[in-house]
XYZ file of C-alpha atoms in Angstrom:
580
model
C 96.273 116.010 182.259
C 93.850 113.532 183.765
C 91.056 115.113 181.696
C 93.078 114.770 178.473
C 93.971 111.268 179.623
C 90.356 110.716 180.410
C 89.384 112.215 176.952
C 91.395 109.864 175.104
C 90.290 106.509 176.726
C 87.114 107.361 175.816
C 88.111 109.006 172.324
C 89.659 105.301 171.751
C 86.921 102.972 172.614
C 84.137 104.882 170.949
C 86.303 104.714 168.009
C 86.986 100.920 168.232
C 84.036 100.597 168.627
C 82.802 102.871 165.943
C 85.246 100.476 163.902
C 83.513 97.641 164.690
C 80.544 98.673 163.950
C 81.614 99.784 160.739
C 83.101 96.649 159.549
C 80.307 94.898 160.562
C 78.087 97.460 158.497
C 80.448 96.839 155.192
C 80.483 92.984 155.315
C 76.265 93.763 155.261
C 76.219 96.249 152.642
C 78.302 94.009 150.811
C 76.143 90.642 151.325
C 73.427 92.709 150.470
C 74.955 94.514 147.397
C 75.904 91.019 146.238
C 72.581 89.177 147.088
C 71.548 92.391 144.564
C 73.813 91.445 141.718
C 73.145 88.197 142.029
C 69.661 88.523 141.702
C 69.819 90.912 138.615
C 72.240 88.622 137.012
C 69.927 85.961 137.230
C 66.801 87.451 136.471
C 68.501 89.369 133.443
C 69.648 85.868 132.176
C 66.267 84.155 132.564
C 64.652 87.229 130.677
C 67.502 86.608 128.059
C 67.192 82.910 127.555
C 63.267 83.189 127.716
C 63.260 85.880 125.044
C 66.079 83.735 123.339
C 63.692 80.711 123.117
C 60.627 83.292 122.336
C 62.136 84.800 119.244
C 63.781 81.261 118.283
C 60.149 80.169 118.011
C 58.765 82.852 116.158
C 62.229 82.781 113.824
C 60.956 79.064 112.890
C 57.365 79.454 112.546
C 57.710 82.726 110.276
C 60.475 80.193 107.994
C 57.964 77.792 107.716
C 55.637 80.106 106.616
C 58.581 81.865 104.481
C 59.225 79.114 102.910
C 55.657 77.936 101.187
C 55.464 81.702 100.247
C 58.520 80.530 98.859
C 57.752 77.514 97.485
C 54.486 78.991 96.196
C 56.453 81.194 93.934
C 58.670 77.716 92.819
C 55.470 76.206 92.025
C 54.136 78.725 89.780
C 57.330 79.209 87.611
C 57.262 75.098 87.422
C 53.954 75.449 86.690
C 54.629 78.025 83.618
C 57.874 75.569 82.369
C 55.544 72.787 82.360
C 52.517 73.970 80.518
C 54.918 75.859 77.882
C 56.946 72.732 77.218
C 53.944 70.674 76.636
C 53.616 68.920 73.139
C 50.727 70.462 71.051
C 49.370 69.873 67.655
C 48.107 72.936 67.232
C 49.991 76.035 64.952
C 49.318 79.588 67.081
C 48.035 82.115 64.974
C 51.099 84.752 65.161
C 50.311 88.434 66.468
C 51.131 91.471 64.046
C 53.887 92.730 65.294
C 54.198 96.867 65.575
C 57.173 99.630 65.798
C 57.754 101.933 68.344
C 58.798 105.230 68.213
C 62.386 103.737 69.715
C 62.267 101.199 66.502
C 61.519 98.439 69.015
C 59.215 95.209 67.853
C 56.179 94.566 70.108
C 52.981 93.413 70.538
C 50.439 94.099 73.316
C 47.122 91.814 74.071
C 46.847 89.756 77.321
C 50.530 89.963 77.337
C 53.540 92.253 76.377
C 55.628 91.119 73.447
C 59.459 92.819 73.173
C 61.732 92.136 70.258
C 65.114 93.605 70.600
C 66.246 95.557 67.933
C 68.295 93.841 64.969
C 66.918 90.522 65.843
C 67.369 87.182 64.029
C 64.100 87.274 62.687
C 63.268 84.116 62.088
C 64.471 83.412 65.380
C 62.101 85.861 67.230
C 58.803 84.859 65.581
C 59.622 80.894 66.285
C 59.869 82.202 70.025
C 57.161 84.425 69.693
C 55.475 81.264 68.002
C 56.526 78.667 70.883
C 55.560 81.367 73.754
C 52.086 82.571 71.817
C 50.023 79.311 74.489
C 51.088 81.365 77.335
C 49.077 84.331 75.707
C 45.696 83.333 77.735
C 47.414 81.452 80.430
C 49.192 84.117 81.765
C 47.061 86.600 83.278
C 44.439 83.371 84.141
C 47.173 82.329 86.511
C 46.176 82.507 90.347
C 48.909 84.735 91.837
C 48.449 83.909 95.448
C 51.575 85.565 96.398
C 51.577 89.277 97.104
C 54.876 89.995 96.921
C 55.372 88.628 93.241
C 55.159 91.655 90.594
C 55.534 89.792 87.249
C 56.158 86.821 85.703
C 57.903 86.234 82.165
C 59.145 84.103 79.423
C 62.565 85.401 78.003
C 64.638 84.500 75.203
C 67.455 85.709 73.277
C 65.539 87.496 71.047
C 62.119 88.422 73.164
C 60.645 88.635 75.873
C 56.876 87.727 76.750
C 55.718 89.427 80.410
C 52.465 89.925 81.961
C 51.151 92.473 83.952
C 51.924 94.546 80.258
C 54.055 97.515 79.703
C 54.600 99.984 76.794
C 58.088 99.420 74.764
C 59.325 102.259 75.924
C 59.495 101.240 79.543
C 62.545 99.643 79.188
C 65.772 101.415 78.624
C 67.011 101.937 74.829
C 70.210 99.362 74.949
C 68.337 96.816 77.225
C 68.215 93.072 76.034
C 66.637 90.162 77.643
C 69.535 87.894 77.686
C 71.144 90.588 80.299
C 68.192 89.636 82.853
C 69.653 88.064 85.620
C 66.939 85.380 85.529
C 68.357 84.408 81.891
C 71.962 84.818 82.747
C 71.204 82.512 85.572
C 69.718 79.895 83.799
C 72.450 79.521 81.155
C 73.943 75.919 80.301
C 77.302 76.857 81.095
C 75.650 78.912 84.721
C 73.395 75.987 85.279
C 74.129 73.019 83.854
C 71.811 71.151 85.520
C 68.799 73.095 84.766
C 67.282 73.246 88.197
C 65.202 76.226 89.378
C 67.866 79.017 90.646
C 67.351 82.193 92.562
C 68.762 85.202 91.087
C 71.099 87.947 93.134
C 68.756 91.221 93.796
C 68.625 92.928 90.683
C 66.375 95.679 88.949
C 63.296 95.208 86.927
C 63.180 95.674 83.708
C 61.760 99.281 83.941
C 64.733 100.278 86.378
C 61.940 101.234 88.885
C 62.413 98.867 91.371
C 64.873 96.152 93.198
C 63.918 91.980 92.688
C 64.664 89.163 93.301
C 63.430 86.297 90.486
C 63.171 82.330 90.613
C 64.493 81.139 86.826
C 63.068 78.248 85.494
C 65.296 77.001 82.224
C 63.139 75.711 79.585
C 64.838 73.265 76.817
C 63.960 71.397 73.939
C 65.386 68.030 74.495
C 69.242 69.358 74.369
C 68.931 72.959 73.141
C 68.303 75.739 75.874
C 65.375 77.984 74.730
C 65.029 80.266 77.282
C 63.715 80.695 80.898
C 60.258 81.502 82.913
C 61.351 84.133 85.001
C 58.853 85.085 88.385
C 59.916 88.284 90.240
C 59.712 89.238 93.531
C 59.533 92.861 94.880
C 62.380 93.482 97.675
C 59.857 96.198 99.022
C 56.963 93.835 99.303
C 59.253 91.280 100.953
C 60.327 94.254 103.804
C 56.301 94.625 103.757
C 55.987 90.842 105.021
C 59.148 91.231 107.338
C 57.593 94.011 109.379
C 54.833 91.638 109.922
C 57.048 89.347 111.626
C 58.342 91.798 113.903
C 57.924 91.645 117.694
C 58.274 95.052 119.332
C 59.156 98.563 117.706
C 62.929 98.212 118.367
C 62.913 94.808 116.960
C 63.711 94.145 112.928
C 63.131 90.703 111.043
C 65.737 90.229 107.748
C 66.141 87.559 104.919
C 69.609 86.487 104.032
C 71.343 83.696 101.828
C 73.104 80.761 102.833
C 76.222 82.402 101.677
C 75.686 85.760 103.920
C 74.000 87.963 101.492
C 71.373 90.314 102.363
C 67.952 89.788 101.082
C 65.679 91.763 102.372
C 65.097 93.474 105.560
C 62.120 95.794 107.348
C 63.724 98.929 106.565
C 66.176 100.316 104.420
C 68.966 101.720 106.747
C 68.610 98.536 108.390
C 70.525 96.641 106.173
C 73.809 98.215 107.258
C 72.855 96.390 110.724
C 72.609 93.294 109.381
C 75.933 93.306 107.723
C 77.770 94.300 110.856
C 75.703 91.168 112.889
C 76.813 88.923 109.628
C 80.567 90.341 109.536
C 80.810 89.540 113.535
C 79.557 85.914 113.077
C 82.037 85.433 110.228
C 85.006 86.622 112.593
C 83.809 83.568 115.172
C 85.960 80.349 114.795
C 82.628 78.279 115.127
C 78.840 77.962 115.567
C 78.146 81.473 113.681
C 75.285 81.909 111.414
C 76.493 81.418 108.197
C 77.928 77.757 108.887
C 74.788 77.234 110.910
C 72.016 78.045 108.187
C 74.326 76.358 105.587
C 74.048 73.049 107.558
C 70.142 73.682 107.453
C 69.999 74.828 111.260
C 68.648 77.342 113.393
C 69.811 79.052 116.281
C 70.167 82.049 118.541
C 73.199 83.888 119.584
C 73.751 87.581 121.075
C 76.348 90.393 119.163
C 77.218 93.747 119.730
C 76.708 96.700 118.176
C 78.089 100.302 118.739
C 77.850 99.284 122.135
C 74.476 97.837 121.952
C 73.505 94.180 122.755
C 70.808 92.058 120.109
C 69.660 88.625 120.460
C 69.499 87.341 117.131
C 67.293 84.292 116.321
C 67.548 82.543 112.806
C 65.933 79.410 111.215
C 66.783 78.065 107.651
C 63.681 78.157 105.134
C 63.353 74.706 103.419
C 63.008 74.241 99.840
C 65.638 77.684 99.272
C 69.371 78.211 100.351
C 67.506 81.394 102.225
C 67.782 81.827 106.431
C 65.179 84.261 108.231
C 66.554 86.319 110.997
C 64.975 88.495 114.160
C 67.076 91.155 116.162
C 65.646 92.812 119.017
C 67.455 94.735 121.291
C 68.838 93.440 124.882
C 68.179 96.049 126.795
C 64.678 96.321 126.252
C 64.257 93.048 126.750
C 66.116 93.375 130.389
C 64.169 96.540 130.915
C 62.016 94.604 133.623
C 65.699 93.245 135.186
C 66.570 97.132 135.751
C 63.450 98.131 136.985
C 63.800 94.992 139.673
C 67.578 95.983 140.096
C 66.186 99.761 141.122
C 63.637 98.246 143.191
C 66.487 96.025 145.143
C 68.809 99.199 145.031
C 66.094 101.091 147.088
C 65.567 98.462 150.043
C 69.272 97.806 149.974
C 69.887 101.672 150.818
C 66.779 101.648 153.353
C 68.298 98.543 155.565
C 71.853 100.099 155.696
C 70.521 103.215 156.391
C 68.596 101.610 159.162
C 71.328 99.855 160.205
C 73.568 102.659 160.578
C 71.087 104.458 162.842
C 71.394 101.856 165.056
C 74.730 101.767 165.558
C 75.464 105.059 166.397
C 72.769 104.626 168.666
C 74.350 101.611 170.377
C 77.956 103.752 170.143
C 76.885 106.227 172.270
C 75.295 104.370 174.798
C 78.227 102.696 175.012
C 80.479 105.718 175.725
C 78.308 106.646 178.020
C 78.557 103.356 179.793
C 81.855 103.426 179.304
C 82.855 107.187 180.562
C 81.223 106.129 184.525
C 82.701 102.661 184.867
C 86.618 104.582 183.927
C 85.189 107.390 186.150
C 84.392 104.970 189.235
C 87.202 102.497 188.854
C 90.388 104.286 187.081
C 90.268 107.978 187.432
C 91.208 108.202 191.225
C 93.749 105.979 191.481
C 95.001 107.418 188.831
C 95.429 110.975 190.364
C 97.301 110.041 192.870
C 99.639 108.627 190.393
C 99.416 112.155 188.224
C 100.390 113.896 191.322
C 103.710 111.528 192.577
C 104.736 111.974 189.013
C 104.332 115.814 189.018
C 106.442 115.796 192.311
C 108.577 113.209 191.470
C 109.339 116.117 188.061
C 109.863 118.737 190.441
C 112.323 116.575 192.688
C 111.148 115.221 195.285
C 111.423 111.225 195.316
C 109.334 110.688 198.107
C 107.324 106.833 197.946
C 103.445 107.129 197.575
C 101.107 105.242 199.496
C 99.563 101.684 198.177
C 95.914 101.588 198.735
C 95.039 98.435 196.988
C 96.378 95.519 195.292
C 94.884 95.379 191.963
C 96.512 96.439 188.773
C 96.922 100.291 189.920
C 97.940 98.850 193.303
C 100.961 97.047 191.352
C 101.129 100.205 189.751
C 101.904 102.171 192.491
C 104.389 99.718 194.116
C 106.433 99.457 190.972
C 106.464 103.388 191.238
C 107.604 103.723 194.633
C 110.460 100.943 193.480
C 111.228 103.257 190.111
C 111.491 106.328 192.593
C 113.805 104.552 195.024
C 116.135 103.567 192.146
C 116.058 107.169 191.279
C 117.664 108.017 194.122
C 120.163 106.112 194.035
C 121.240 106.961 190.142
C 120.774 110.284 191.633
C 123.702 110.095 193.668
C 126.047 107.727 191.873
C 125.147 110.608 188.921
C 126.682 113.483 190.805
C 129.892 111.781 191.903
C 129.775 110.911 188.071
C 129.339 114.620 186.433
C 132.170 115.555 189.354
C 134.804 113.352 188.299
C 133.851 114.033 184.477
C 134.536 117.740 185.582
C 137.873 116.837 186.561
C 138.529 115.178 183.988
C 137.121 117.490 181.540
C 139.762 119.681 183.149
C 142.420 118.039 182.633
C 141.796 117.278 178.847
C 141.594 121.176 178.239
C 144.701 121.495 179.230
C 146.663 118.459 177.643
C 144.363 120.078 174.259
C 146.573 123.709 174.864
C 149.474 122.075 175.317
C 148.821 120.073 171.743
C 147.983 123.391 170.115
C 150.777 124.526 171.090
C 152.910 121.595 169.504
C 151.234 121.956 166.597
C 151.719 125.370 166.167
C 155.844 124.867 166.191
C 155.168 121.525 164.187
C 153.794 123.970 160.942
C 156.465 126.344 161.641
C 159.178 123.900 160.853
C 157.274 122.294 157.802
C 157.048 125.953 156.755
C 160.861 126.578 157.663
C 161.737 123.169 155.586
C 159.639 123.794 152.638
C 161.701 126.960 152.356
C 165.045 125.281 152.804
C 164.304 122.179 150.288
C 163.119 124.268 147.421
C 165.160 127.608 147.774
C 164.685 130.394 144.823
C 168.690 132.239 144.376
C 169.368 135.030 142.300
C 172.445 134.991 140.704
C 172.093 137.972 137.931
C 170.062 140.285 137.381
C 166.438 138.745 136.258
C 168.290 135.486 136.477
C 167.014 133.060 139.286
C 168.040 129.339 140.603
C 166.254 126.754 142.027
C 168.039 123.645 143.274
C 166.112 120.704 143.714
C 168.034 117.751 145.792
C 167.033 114.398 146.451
C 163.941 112.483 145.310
C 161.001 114.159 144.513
C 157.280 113.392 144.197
C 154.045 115.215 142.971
C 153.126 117.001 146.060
C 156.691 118.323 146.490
C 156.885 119.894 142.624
C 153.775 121.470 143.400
C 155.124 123.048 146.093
C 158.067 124.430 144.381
C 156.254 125.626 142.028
C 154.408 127.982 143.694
C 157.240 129.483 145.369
C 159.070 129.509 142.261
C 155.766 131.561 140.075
C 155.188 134.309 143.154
C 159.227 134.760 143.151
C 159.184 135.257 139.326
C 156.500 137.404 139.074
C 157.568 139.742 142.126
C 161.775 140.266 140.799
C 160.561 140.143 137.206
C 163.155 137.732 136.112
C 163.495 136.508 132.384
C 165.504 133.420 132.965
C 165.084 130.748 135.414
C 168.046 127.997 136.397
C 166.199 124.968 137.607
C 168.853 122.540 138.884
C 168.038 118.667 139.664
C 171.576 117.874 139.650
C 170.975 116.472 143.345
C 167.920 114.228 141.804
C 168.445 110.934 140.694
C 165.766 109.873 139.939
C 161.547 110.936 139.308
C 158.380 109.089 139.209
C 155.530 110.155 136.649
C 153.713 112.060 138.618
C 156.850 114.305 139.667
C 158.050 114.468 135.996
C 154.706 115.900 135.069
C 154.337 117.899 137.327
C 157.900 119.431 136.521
C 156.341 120.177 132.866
C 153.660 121.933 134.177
C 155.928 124.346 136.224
C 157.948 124.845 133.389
C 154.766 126.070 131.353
C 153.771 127.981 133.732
C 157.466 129.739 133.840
C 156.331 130.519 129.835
C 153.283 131.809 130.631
C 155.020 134.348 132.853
C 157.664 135.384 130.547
C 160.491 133.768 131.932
C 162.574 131.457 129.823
C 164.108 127.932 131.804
C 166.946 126.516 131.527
C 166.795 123.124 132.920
C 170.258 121.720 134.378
C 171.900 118.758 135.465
C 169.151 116.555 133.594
C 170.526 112.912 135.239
C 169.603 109.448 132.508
C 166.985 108.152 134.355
C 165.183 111.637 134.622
C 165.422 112.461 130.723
C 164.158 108.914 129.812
C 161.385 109.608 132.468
C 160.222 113.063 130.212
C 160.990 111.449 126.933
C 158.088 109.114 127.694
C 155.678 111.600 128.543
C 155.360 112.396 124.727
C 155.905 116.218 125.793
C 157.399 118.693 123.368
C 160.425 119.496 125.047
C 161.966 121.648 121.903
C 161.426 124.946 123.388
C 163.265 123.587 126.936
C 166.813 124.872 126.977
C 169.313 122.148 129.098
C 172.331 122.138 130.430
C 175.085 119.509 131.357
C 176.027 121.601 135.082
C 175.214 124.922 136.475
C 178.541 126.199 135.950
C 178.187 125.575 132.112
C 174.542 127.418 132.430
C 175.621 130.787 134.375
C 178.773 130.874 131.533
C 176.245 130.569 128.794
C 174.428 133.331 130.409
C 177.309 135.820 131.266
C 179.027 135.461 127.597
C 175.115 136.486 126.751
């Protein structure tokens, strides 16, 4: 025992202190793990804001460019509006105009001449007459801008285009007033006959998607036609992946009013949809509402799970916005690789840490195990040992060898033992007089047994007397019931009334409550219920002597009562049965 007790001491301070040492461990790892966060938090938000800013700049500097490629491509469908509308004394010399195998009108020099089929003819050779200066000016035009593919004069009636193309290029119903350009340039589309940017549409050939500025040309009042200048949509995603930052990244033209222009590649523009349908579900400061004030801005969406910083900037001089997306993560890739590199000396410094507590643990329980050797463990046996003898009986005092704690100890002891022996002998005159006593209880218990014995003898004896079962005739029996009668009481009956039945085999049963005056509920149905069960054994009743009181009693019970034979006195009942 004082190995076990010696065993757990120690057993409890190494683990307090174990404990200890623990906690203190936690609250580092957790200073540390938060000094961690906090660190990639912030160095993940720099990176963010800094590539924010970064692609905010190049976003602004690629719309200014944008936008005199833009304006570029204004200019030189002003430029074409201008010279055409230009007074001139001088009658063109009309071209001869040729048939194609499709019955199409056209003429081919410098430029391409189209007349739709079933034209107003004198209509189509004034325009052809009115568009015939543009002939030479045409293809001397300098087209700076890469991505434009064409430029054109359209009418109702013709159509005047340079680079040329054969008149079968364009399909057999085609018509120049279905070119968006000309649509868009309409009096009643644009009354106030300012340049207009078309939505993307195809080129005339069907071979590939545009975009066109429209330039309306008039004669004082009367719309003539419009100078059309396409762009190519592919040549535009050309120029955007020029503008790109990184291989993840993508740049993308859109309207003011959300529409996509153009972006670096085709399956891209799927992305920029979802990024525009998640601004339009903010209540403020999205995208849209920002390039339609004419300003630019950054912001950050989600993907599929995936973060982009977005940067946009408004181009001047068109309702048009340039946007770059490049992917968060990569651009917190550094922040992770710092996060990993904190991770690792995190790990290393509570790993050290935990080496040296355990060291420090058991050099304490080493400590620990000679001072409780030295100072507690003898005293203590002697204590072990009065207690083991003090178990086996013998109350003798212990000797005090000190007064310290354990001295106190081993006073209070020799005081505990002392009591003992007094309880010890007040206990034994106790357990002798409960012996007596216990004595005299058994036999006041027989004598009560024996009471109650005779007491269910005469319940037993008066049971039989109140509810007595007479034969009078053969298979004819009589029970008299006198004086008042409750549930319990029926029930009673009744029993002794169904074994009696059943053992003599009688067919008609006499129950007389002449003697009752009066029932409660309970009684009453309980009287029903022996009569049914009289039925169910074959026996007929005859119920006699049935007082006011009682038959209002079953009346009320709502019991059918019509197969009940009654009788005013018992008398009347055994006559019925004799004359029977």
């Amino acid at each position: 025992m004082l190995h076990s007790l010696r065993r757990q001491v120690i057993v409890i301070l190494l683990l307090g202190t174990s404990l200890l040492a623990l906690l203190n461990l936690a609250i580092n790892a957790r200073g540390l793990v938060a000094v961690r966060n906090q660190a990639t938090n912030d160095s993940t938000a720099a990176l963010q804001a800094q590539a924010e800013q970064y692609l905010l700049r190049i976003a602004q500097s690629h719309a200014a460019s944008t936008g005199q490629t833009v304006r570029g491509v204004q200019q030189l469908a002003v430029t074409t509006r201008t010279y055409l509308q230009q007074p001139t004394n001088q009658i063109p010399t009309l071209p001869e105009l040729n048939v194609a195998r499709n019955g199409r009108q056209y003429t081919s020099g410098a430029t391409t001449v189209l007349v739709i089929a079933n034209p107003d003819q004198a209509q189509a050779l004034a325009d052809i007459r009115y568009s015939q200066r543009l002939e030479d000016v045409l293809p001397s035009l300098q087209i700076s801008v890469p991505e434009i593919v064409r430029i054109s004069y359209l009418t109702a009636n013709t159509l005047r285009t340079y680079p040329n193309m054969t008149p079968n290029d364009p399909p057999a119903d085609w018509l120049p007033s279905q070119e968006a350009a000309y649509q868009a340039s309409l009096p009643e589309n644009n009354p106030s006959r300012a340049l207009v940017w078309t939505e993307v549409h195809q080129s005339i050939d069907q071979s590939q998607a545009l975009i066109s500025v429209a330039a309306p040309v008039y004669a004082n009042a009367d719309f003539l036609g419009t100078v059309s200048v396409d762009v190519s949509l592919d040549r535009l995603s050309f120029y955007l992946k020029g503008l790109i930052v990184d291989q993840s990244s993508f740049a993308f033209l859109i309207t003011r009013n959300g529409e996509v222009v153009a972006v670096t590649e085709a399956g891209q523009g799927g992305v920029v949809q979802q990024i525009l349908t998640n601004q339009a579900n903010l209540p403020s400061s999205s995208m849209i509402s920002d390039l339609q004030a004419g300003r630019d801005g950054v912001t950050t969406v989600r993907l599929s799970g995936r973060g982009y910083v977005v940067a946009y900037a408004a181009i001047s001089g068109i309702p048009w916005g340039l946007g770059l997306a490049s992917p968060l993560d990569e651009i917190t890739a550094r922040t992770t690789e710092t996060a990993n590199q904190i991770a690792t000396i995190t790990n290393q410094s509570l790993g050290l840490s935990i080496g040296l507590a355990l060291i420090a643990v058991i050099l304490f329980g080493f400590g620990m195990a000679l001072i409780l050797r030295r100072q507690f463990l003898k005293p203590l046996t002697g204590l072990i040992g009065a207690t083991n003898r003090v178990a086996d009986g013998d109350l003798q005092p212990i000797e005090v060898e000190s007064s310290n704690e354990l001295g106190q100890l081993a006073s209070s002891f020799n005081s505990m033992t002392a009591a003992l022996q007094v309880s010890r002998q007040e206990t034994e005159a106790k357990e002798a007089a409960r012996e007596a006593a216990m004595q005299r209880l058994s036999e006041v218990v027989v004598n009560l047994e024996h009471s109650l014995a005779e007491r269910q003898q005469l319940s037993q004896l008066l049971r039989d007397v109140a509810s007595p079962v007479i034969p009078i005739l053969k298979g004819v029996l009589v029970m008299p019931l006198i004086g008042s009668l409750d549930g319990e009481r029926v029930q009673q009956a009744t029993s002794i009334l169904l074994t009696r039945v059943e053992r003599e085999r009688a067919r008609k049963v006499l129950i007389d409550i002449t003697g009752v005056p009066m029932m409660d509920e309970q009684a009453a149905q309980a009287l029903l219920t022996m009569m049914n069960g009289l039925r169910l054994l074959g026996a007929s009743v005859i119920l006699v002597g049935v007082a006011p009181e009682v038959a209002q009693m079953l009346t009320t019970l709502s019991v059918d009562l019509s197969s009940v034979q009654t009788s005013a006195d018992l008398r009347t009942a055994v006559a019925q049965l004799t004359r029977s």
